[in-house]
mmCIF file with all atom_site columns, C-alpha atoms in Angstrom:
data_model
loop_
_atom_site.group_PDB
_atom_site.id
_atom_site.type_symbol
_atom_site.label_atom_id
_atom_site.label_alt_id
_atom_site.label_comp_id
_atom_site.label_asym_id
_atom_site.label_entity_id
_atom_site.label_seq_id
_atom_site.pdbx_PDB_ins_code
_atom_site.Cartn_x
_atom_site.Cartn_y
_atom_site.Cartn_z
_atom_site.occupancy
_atom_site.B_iso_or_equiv
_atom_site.pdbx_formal_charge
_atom_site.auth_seq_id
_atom_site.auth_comp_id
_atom_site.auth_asym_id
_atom_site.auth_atom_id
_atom_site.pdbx_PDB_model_num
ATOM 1  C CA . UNK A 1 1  ? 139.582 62.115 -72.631 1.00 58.00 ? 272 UNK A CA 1
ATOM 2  C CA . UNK A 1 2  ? 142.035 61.105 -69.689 1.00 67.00 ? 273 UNK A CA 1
ATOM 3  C CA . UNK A 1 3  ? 139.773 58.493 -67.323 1.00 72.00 ? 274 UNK A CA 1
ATOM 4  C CA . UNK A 1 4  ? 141.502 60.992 -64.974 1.00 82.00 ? 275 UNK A CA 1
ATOM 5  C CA . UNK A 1 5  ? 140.832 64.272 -65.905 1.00 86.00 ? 276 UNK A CA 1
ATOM 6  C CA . UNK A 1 6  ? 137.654 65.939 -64.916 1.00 84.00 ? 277 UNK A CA 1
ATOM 7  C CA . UNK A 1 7  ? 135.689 67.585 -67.568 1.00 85.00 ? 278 UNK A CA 1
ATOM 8  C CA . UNK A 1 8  ? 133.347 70.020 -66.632 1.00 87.00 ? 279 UNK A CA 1
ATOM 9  C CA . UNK A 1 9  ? 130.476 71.396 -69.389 1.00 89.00 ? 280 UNK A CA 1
ATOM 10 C CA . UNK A 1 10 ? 127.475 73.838 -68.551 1.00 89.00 ? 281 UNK A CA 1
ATOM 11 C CA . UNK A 1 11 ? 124.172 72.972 -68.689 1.00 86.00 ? 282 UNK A CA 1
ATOM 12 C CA . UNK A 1 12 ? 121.854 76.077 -68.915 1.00 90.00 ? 283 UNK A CA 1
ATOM 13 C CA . UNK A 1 13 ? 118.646 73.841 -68.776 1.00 90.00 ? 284 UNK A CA 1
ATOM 14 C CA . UNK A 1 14 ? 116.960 74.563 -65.659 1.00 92.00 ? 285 UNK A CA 1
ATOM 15 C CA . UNK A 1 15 ? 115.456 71.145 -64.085 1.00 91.00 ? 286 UNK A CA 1
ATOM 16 C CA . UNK A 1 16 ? 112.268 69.626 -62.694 1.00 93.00 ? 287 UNK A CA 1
ATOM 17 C CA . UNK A 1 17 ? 112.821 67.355 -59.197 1.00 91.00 ? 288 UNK A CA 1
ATOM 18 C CA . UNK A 1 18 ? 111.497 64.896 -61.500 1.00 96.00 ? 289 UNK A CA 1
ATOM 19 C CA . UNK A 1 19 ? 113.569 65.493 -64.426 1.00 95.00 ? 290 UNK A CA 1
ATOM 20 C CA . UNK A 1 20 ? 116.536 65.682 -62.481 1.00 91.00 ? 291 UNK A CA 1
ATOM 21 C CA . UNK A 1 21 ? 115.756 62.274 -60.582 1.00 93.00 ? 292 UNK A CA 1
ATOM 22 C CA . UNK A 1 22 ? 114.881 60.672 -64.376 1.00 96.00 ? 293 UNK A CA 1
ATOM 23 C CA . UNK A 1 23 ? 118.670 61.864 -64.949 1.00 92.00 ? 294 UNK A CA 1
ATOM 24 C CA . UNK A 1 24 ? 120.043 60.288 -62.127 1.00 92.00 ? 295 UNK A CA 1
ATOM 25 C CA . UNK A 1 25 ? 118.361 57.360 -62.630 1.00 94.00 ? 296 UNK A CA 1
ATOM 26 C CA . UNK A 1 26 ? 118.915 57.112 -66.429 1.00 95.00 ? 297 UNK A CA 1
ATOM 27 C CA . UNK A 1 27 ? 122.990 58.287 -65.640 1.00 92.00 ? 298 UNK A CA 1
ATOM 28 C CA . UNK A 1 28 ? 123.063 54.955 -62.840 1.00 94.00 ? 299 UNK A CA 1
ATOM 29 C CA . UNK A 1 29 ? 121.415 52.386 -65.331 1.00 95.00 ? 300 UNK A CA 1
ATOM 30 C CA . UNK A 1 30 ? 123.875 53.372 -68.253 1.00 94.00 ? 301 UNK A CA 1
ATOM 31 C CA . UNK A 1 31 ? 126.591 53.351 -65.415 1.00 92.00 ? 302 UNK A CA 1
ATOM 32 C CA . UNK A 1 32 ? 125.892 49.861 -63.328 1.00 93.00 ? 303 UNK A CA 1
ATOM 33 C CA . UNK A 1 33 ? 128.123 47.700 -65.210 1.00 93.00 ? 304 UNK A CA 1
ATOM 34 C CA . UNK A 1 34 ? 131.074 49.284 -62.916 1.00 92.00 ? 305 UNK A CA 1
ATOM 35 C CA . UNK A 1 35 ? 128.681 50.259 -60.255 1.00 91.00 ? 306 UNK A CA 1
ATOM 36 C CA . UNK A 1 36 ? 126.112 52.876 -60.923 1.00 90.00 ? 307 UNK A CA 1
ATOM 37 C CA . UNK A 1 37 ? 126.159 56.050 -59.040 1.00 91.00 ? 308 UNK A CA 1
ATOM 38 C CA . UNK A 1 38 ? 125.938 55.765 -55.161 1.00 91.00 ? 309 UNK A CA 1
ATOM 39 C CA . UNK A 1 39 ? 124.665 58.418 -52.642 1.00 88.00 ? 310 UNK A CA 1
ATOM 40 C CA . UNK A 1 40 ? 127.339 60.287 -51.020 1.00 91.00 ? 311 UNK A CA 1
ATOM 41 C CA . UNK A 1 41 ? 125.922 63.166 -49.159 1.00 92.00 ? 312 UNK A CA 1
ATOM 42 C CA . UNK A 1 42 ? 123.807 65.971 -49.693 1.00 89.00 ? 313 UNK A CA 1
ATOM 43 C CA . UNK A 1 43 ? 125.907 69.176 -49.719 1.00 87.00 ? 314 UNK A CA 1
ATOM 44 C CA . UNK A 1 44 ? 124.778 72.697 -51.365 1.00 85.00 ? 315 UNK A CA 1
ATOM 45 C CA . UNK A 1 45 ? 127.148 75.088 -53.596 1.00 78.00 ? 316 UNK A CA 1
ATOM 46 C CA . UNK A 1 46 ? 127.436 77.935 -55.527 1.00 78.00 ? 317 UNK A CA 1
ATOM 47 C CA . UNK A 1 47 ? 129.530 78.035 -58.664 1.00 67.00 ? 318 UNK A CA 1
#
């Protein structure tokens, strides 16, 4: 896909704190070569 399009995809899995953190972390170390992930905000939604 585009680099700039957004592509969106539903996860039904529902998440530990700790599985979601293992995510994170797992999504920033496969990610650091152009910078990782970096905390934003916190913010709440519903879709």
């Amino acid at each position: 896909s585009d680099a700039s399009e957004l592509n969106i995809l539903e996860d039904s899995t529902t998440y530990t704190e700790d599985e979601c953190q293992d995510l994170l972390k797992r999504i920033h170390e496969g990610n650091k070569a152009t910078g990782g992930l970096k905390f934003v905000t916190n913010c709440y939604g519903i879709i």
